[in-house]
Short mmCIF file of C-alpha atoms in Angstrom, two decimals:
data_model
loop_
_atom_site.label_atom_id
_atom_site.label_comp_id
_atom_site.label_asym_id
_atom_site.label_seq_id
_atom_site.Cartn_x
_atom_site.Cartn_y
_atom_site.Cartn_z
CA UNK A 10 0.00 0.00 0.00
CA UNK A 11 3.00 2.54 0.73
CA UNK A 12 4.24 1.60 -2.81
CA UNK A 13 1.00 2.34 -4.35
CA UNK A 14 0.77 5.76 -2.48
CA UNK A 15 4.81 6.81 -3.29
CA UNK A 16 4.17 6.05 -6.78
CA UNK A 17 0.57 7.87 -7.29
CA UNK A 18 1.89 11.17 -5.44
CA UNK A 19 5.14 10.88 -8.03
CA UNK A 20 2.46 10.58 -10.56
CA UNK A 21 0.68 13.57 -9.80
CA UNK A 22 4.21 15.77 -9.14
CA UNK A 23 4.99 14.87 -13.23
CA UNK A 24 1.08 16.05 -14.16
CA UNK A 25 1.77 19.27 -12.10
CA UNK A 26 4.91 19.77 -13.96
CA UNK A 27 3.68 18.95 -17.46
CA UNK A 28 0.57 21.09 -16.89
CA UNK A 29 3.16 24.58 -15.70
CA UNK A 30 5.62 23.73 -18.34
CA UNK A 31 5.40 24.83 -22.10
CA UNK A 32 9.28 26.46 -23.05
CA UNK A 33 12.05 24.10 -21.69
CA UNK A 34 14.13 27.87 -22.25
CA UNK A 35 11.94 29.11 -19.32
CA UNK A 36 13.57 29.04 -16.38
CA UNK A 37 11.51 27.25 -13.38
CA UNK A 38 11.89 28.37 -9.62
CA UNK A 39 11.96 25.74 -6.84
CA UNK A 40 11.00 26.90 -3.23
CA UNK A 41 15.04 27.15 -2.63
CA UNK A 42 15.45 29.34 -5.94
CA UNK A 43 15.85 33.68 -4.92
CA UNK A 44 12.98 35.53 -5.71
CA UNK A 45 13.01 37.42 -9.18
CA UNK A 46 11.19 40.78 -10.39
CA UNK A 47 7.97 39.84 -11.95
CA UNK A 48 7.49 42.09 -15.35
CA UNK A 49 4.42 44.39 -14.52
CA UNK A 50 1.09 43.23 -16.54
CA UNK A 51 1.37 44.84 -20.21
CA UNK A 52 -1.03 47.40 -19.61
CA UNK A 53 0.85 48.57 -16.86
CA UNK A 54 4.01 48.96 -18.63
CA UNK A 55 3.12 50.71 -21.63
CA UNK A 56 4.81 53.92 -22.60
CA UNK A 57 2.70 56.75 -21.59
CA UNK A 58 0.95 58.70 -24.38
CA UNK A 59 2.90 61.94 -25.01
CA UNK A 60 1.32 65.26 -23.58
CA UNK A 61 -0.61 66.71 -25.90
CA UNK A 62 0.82 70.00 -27.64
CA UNK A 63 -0.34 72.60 -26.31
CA UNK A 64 -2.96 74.62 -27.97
CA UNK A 65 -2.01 77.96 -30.23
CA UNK A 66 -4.01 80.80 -28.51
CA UNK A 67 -3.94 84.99 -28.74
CA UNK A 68 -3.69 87.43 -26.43
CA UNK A 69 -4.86 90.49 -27.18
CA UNK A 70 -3.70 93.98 -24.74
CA UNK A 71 -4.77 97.73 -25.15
CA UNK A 72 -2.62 100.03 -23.38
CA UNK A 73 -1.35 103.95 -23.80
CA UNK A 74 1.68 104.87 -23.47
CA UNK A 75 2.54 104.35 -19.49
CA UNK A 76 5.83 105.30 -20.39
CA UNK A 77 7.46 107.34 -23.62
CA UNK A 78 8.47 104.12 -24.54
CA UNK A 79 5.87 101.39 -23.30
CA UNK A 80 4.92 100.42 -26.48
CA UNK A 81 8.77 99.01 -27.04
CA UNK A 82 9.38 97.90 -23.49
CA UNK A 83 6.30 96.02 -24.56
CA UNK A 84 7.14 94.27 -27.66
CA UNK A 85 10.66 93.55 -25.92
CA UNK A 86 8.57 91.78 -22.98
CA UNK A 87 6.21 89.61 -25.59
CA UNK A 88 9.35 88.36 -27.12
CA UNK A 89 10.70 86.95 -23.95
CA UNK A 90 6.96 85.67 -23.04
CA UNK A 91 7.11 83.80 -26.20
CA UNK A 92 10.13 82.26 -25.58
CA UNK A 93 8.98 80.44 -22.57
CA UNK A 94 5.12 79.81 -23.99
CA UNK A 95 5.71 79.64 -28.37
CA UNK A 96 1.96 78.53 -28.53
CA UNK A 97 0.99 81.85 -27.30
CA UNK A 98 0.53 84.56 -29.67
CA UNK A 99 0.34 88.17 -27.67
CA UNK A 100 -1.14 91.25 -29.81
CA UNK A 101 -1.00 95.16 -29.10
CA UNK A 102 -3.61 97.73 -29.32
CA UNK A 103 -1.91 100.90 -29.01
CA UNK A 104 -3.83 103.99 -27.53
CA UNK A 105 -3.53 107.85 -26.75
CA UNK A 106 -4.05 108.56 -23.23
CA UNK A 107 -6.67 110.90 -25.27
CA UNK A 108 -8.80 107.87 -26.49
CA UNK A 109 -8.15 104.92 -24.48
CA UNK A 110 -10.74 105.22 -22.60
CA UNK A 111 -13.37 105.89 -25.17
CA UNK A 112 -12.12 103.36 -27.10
CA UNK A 113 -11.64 100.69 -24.67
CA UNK A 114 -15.32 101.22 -23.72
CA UNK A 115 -16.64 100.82 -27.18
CA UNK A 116 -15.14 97.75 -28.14
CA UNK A 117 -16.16 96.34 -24.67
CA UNK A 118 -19.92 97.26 -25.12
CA UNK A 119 -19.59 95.46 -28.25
CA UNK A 120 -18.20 92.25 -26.98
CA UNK A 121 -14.79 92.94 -28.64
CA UNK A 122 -13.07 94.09 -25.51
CA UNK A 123 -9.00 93.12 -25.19
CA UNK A 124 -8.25 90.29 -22.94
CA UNK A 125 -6.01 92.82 -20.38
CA UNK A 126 -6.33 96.42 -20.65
CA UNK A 127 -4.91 99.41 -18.65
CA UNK A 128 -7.59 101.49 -16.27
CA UNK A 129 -7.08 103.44 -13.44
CA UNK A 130 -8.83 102.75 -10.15
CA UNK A 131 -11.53 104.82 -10.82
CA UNK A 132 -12.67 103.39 -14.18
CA UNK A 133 -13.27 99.79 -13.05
CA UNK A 134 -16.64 99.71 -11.61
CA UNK A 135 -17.57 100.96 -15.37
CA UNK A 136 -17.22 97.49 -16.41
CA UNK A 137 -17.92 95.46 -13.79
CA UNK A 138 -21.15 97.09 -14.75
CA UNK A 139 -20.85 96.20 -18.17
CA UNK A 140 -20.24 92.32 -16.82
CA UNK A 141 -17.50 92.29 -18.58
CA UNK A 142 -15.07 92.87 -15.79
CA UNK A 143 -13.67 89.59 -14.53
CA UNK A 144 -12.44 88.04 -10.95
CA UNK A 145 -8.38 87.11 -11.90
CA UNK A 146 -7.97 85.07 -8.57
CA UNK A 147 -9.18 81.68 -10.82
CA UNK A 148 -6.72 82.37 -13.59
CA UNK A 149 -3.71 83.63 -12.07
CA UNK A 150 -0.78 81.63 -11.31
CA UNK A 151 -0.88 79.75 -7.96
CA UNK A 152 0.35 82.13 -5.27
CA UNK A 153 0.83 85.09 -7.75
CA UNK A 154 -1.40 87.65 -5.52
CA UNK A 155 1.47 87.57 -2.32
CA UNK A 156 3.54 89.03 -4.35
CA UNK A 157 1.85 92.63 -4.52
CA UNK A 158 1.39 94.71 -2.05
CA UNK A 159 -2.35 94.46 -0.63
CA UNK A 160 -2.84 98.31 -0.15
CA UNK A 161 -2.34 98.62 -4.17
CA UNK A 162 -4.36 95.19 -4.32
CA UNK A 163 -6.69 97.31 -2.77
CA UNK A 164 -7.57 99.94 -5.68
CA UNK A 165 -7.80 96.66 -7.93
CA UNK A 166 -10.93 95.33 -6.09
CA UNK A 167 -14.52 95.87 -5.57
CA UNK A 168 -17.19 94.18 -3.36
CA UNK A 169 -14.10 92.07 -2.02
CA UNK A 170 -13.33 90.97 -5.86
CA UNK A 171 -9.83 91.70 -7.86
CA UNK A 172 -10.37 92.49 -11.14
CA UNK A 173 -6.70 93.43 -12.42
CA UNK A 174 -2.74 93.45 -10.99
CA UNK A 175 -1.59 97.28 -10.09
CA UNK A 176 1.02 98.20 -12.11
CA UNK A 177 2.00 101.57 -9.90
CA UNK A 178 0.91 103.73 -7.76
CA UNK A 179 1.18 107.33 -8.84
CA UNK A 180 1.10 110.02 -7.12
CA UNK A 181 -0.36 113.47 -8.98
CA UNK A 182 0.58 117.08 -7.48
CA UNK A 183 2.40 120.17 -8.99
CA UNK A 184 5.63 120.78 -10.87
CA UNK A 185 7.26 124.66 -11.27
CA UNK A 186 10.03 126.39 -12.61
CA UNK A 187 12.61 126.29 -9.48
CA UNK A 188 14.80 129.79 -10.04
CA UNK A 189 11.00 131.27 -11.56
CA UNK A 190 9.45 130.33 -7.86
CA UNK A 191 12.64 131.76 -6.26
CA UNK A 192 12.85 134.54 -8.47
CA UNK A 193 9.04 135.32 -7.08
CA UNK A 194 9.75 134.91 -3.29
CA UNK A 195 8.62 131.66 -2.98
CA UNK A 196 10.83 129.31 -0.52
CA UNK A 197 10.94 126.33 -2.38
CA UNK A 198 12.79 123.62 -0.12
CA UNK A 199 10.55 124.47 2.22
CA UNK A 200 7.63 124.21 0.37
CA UNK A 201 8.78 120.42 -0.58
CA UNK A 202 9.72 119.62 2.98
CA UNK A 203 6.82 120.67 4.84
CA UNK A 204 3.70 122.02 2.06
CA UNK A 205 2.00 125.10 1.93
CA UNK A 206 -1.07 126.84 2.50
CA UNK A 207 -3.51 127.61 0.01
CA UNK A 208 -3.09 131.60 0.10
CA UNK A 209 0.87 130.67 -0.11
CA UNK A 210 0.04 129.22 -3.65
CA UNK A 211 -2.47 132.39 -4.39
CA UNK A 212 0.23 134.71 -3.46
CA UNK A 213 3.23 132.95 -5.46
CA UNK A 214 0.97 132.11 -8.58
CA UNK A 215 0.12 136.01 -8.46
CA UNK A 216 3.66 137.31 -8.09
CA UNK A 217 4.93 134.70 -10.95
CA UNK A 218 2.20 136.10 -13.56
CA UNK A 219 3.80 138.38 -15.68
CA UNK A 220 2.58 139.60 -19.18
CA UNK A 221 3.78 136.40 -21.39
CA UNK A 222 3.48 134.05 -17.85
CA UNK A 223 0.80 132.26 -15.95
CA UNK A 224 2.01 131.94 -12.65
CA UNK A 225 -0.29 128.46 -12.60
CA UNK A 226 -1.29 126.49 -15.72
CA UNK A 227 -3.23 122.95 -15.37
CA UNK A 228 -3.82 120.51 -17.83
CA UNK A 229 -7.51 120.71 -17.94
CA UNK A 230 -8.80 119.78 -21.32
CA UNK A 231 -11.46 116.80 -21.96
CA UNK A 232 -10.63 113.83 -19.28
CA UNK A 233 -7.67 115.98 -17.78
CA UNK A 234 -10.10 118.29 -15.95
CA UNK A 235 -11.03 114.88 -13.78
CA UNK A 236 -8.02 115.39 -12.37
CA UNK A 237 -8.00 118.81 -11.99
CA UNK A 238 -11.07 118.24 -9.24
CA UNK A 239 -9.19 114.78 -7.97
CA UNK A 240 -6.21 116.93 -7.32
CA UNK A 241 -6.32 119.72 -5.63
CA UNK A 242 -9.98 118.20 -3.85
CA UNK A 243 -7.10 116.83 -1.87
CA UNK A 244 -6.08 120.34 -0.67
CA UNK A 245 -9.85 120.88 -0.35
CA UNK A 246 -10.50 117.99 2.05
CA UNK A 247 -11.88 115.88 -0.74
CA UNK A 248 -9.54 112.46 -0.75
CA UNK A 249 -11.77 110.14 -2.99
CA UNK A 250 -15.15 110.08 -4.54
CA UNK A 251 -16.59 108.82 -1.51
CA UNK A 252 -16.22 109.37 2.55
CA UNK A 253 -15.32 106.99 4.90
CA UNK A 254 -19.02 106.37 5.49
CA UNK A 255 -19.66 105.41 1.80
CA UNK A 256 -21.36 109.18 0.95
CA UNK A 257 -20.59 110.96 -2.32
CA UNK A 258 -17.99 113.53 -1.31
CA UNK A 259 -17.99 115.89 -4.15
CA UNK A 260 -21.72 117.58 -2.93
CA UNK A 261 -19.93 118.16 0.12
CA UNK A 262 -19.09 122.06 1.38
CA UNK A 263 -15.47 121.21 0.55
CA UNK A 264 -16.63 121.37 -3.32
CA UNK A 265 -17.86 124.74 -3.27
CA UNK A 266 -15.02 125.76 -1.28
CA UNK A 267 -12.59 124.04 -4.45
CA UNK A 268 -15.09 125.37 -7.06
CA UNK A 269 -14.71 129.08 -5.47
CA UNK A 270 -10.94 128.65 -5.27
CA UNK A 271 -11.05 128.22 -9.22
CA UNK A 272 -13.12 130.85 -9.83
CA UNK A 273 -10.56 133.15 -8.03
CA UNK A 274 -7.83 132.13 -10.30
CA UNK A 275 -9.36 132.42 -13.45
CA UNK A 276 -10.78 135.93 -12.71
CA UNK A 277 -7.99 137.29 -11.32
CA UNK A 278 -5.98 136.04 -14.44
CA UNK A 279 -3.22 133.89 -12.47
CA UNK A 280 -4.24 131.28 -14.66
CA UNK A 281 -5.77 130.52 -18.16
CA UNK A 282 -9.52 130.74 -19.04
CA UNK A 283 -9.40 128.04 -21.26
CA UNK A 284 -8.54 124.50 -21.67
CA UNK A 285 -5.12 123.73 -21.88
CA UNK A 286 -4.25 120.22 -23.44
CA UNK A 287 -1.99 117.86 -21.53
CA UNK A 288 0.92 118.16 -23.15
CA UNK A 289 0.87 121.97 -23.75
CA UNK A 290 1.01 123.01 -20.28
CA UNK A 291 4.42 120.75 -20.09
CA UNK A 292 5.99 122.81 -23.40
CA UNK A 293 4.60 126.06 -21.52
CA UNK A 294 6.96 125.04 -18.53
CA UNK A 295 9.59 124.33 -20.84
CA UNK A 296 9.24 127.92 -22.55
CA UNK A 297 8.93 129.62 -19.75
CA UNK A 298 5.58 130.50 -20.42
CA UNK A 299 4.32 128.84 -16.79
CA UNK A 300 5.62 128.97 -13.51
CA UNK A 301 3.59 126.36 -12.16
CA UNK A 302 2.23 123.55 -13.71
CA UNK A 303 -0.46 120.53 -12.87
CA UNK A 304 -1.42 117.48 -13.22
CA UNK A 305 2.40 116.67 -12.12
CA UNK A 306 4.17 113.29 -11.37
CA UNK A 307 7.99 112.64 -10.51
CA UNK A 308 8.49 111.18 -14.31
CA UNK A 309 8.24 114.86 -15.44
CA UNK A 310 11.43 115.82 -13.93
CA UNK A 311 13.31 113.68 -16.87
CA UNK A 312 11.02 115.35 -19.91
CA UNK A 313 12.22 118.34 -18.18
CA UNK A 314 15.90 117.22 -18.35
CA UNK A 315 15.69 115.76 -21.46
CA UNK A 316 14.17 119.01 -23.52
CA UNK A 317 17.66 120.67 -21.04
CA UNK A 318 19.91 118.43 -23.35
CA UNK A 319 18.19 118.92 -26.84
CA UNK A 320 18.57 123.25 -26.36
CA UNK A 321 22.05 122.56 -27.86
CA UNK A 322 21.17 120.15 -30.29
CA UNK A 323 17.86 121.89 -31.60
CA UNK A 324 15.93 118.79 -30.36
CA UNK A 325 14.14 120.78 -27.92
CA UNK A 326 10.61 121.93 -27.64
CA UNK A 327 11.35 125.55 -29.96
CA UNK A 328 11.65 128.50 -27.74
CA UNK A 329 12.52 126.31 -25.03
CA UNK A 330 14.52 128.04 -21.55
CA UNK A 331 16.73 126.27 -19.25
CA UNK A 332 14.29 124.73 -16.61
CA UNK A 333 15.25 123.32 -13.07
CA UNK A 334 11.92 121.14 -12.16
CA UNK A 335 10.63 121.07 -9.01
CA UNK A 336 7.90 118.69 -7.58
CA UNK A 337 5.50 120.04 -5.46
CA UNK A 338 3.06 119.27 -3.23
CA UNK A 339 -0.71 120.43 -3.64
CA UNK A 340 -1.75 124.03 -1.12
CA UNK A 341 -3.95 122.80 1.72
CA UNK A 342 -6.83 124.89 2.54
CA UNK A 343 -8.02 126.02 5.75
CA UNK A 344 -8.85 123.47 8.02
CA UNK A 345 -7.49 120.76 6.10
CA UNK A 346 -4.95 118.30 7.00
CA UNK A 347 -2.67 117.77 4.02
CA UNK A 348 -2.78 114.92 1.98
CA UNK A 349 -1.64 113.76 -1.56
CA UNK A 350 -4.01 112.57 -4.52
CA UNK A 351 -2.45 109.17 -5.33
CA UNK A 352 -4.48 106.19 -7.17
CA UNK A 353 -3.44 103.04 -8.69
CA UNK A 354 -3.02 102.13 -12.93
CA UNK A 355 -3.01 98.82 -13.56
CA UNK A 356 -4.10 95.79 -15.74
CA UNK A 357 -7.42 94.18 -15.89
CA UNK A 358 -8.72 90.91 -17.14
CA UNK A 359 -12.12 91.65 -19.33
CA UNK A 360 -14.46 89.03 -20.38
CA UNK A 361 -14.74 89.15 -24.66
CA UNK A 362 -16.44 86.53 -27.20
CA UNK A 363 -13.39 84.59 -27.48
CA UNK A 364 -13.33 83.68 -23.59
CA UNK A 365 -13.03 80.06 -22.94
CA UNK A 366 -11.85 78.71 -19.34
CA UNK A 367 -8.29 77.56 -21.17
CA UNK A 368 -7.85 81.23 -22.59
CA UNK A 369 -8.27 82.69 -19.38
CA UNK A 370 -5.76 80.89 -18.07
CA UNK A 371 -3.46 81.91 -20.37
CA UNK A 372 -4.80 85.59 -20.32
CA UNK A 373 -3.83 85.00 -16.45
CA UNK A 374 -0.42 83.80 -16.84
CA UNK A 375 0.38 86.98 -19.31
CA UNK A 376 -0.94 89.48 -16.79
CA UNK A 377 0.74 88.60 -14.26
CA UNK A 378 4.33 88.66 -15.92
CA UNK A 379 3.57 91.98 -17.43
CA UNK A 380 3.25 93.42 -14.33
CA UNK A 381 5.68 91.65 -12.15
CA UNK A 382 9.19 91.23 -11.37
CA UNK A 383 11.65 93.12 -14.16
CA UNK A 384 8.70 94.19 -16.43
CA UNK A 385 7.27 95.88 -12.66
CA UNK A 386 11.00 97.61 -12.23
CA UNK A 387 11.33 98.94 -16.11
CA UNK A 388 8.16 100.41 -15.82
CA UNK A 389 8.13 102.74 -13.02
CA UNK A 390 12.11 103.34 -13.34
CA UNK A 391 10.96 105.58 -15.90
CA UNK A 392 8.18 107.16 -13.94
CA UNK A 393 10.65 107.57 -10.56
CA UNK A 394 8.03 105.85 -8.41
CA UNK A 395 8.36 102.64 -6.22
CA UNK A 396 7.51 98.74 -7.69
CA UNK A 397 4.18 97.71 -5.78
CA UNK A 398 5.27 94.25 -6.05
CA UNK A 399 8.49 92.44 -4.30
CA UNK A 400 9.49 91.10 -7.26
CA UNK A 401 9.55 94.46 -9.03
CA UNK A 402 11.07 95.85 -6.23
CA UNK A 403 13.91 93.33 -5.85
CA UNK A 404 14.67 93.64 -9.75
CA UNK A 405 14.90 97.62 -8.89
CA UNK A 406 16.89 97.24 -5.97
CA UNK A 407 20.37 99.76 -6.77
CA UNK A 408 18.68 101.26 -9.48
CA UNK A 409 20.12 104.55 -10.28
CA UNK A 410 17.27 106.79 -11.25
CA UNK A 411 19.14 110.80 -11.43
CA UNK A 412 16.27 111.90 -9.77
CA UNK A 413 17.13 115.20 -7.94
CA UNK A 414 17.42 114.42 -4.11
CA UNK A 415 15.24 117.10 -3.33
CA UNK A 416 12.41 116.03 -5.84
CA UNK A 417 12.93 112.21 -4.80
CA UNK A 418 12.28 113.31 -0.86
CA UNK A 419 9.28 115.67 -1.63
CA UNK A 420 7.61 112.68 -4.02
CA UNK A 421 8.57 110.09 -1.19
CA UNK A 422 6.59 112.53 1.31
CA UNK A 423 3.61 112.75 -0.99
CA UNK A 424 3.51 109.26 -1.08
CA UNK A 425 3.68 108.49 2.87
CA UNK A 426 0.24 111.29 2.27
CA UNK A 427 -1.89 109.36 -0.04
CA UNK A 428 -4.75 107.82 1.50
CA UNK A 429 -6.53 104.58 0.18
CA UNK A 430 -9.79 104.47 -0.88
CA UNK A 431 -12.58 103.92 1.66
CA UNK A 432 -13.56 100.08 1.57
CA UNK A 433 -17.04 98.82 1.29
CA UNK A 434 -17.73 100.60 -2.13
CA UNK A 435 -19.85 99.08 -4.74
CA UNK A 436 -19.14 98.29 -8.28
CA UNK A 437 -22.21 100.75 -8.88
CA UNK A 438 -21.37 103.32 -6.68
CA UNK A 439 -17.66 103.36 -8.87
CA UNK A 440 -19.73 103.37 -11.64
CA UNK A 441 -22.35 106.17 -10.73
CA UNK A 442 -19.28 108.32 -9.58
CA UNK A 443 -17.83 107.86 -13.29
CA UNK A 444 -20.89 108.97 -14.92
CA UNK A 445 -21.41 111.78 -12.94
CA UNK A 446 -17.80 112.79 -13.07
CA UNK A 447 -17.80 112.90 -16.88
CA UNK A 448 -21.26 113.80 -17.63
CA UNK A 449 -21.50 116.45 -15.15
CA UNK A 450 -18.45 117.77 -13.42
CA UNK A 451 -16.36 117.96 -16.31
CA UNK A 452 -18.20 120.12 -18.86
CA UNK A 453 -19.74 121.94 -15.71
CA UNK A 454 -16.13 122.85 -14.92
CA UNK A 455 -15.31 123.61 -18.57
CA UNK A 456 -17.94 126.39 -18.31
CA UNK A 457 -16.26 127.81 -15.05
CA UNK A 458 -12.84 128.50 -16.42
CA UNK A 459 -14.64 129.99 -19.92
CA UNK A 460 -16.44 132.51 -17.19
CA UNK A 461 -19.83 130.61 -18.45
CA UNK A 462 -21.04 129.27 -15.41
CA UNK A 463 -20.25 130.80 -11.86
CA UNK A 464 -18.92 128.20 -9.15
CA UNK A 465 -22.59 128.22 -6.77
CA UNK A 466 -24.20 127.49 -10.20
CA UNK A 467 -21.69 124.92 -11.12
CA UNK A 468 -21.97 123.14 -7.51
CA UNK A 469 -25.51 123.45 -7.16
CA UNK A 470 -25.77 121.09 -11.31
CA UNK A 471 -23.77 118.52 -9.29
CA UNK A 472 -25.68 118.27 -6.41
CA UNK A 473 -29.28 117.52 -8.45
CA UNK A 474 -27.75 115.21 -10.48
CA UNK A 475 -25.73 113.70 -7.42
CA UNK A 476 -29.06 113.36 -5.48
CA UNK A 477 -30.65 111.45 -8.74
CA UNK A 478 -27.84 108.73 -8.89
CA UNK A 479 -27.11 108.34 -5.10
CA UNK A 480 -30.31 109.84 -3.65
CA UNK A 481 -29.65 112.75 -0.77
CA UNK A 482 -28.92 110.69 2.07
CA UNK A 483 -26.17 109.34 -0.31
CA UNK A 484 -24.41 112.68 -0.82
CA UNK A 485 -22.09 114.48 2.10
CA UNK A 486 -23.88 118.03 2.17
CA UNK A 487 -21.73 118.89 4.70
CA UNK A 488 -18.58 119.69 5.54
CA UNK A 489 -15.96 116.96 5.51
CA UNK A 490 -13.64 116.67 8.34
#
């Protein structure tokens, strides 16, 4: 019986053997034998597909000409972009600061609007209105938003939402003739170290008027007269369209107070009783034909220097004197505590017919780089301000800028001045301001420097329209504080 048992369990060890078997090259493993890899199943060792290529796609971005030379600095910039990203085409639209506005608008109404575009604080709630605004926190790159500074993040947002990356944030007072001011009794250094009252500017603009001289000239033609009011409402008490309690600030008493201050100067024939363009009441400062000039920024203190160099060459601006600029801050009235009018430019996403959730990622990616890091630093080199990013600010970092010492402290004073916008205001309450500010106050304050409208009558047009858009209890009657 053993026998028969040995030989059936031998019997069944060949069976086993015959049945695993089936290449005598194989090799076979025994219990003793070391373990060996097993080859993965074949679907688990495949080559992976190759990524996909990525998708061609266009960018299009309106902007004016931030700098003399954006347009280049641009085109430089795109290059580079497309050396990292080849599938993605970037186009231009070119503006004057004249027409961007206008222009951008239109093609926005019409569903055409560029993917980024360049708008100043004040102009966003426009088209968030429009809906074609758009939130960039989805689209940027991850962690892209701790790089900028969150009090210029600040002017980018409404109702708690960023709609665009700051690119700078300027700062808009004066500018004069240095040995004109002197020449008129006016202490200069002083004036940039600690400010000056608002008679102190009446009684240096009227000793620096002479018979081919304005002792004050502003830039106050079309769009420009905005920031006329936004500028020296400052000095008046007024620091944004709205007060801290979310009122509109320009029915306050501080208007009429700024609306009577401009009547004074135009009557008394300090200053002109007509529009001046923009960049006329720069050549009269370079002619000698204005002691004091406005809307100023730091950046004008190299035009200046630059129309210095071409005298001798014949490349200046014809008729052109020897100027040593000054920045200045704007006169404070009574009662006022002084303060600078600063806002924020920068880039913001819009919504167009060619939106998809892939091309807004790429729109993302491009705004971001345009206004960070070396881009940040070229830009506002040339405009003598601070980046409003760290990586702008660590690519400016030694920069050499030839600013004058004495202009570079009085603009970095201005600056520590500016207050933010109050928070809590609504994309229509930007909006309603916008309206009112080019529908109303700006033709209205056309009529005041032709002598066509007197400044109650001119104050009292604001108001009713005010009252329609924000309703009375919306509007500061009073006296701001």
């Amino acid at each position: 019986m053993k026998k028969f048992f040995a030989l059936l369990l031998s019997l069944c060890m060949i069976l086993s053997l015959a049945a695993c078997g089936g290449n005598n090259d194989q090799p076979t493993s025994t219990p003793d034998a070391p373990k060996q890899d097993t080859p993965a199943p074949a679907e688990d060792n495949k080559t992976p597909d190759p990524e996909p290529a990525a998708e061609e796609d266009t960018i299009v971005i309106m902007a004016p000409p931030v700098t003399g030379d954006y347009a280049d600095l641009l085109a430089g910039w795109i290059a580079d972009f497309q050396k990292e990203y080849p599938h993605l085409k970037v186009e231009v639209i070119s503006t004057a600061w004249d027409d961007h506005s206008s222009k951008l608008s239109t093609m926005a109404l019409s569903g055409e609007a560029p993917d980024i575009a360049e708008v100043s604080y004040g102009a966003i709630g426009t088209y968030v209105e429009m809906g074609v605004a758009m939130d960039v926190r989805p689209y940027l790159p991850e962690g892209a938003l701790e790089d900028y500074d969150q009090n210029a993040l600040d002017y980018m947002t409404l109702d708690n939402t960023v709609y665009g990356l700051p690119l700078y944030l300027t700062i808009q007072a004066l500018g004069g003739n240095r040995q004109m001011m002197t020449e008129a009794g006016v202490d200069v250094d002083k004036i940039q170290a600690q400010g000056w009252t608002y008679d102190e500017f009446l009684k240096a603009i009227e000793a620096g008027t002479k018979d081919d001289t304005y002792g004050f000239v502003f830039a106050n033609a079309a769009v420009a007269t905005g920031d006329f009011v936004s500028i020296f409402g400052v000095g008046a008490g007024i620091t944004a369209n709205f007060t801290k309690d979310l009122k509109y600030a320009y029915t306050s008493e501080n208007m009429k107070t700024l609306l009577s201050s401009v009547e004074t100067m135009v009557s008394s024939g300090w200053m002109p009783n007509y529009a001046v363009e923009a960049g006329q009441r720069l050549v009269m400062l370079q002619t000698g034909n204005a002691m004091i000039t406005g809307k100023a920024m730091p950046l004008f203190e190299n035009n200046i220097n630059k129309n210095n160099a071409g005298i001798a060459t014949g490349e200046a601006v014809e008729g052109s004197i020897e100027v040593e600029y000054a920045f200045l801050p704007v006169p404070t009235m009574d009662g006022v505590t002084e303060s600078c009018f600063g806002t924020v430019d920068g880039m913001i996403m819009l919504r167009n017919n060619n939106s998809t959730e892939e091309h807004l990622k790429n729109v993302g990616l491009f705004l971001n780089y345009v206004c960070s890091g070396q881009r940040a630093a070229d830009t506002v080199n040339q405009i003598l301000l601070a980046c409003v990013c760290q990586s702008g600010r660590d690519a400016q970092a030694g920069a050499d800028l030839g600013q004058d010492p004495r202009n570079a402290e009085a603009s970095t004073r201005c600056i520590g001045m500016v207050q933010a916008p109050p928070t809590g205001v609504t994309s229509e309450q930007a909006a309603n301001a916008k309206t009112l500010m080019d529908e109303t106050i700006i033709p209205k304050f056309q009529a005041l420097l032709a002598g066509e409208i007197s400044a109650q009558a001119m104050y009292d047009e604001v108001c009713a329209r005010a009252f329609d858009l924000f309703g009375q209890d919306g509007c500061e009657t009073g006296v701001i504080k």
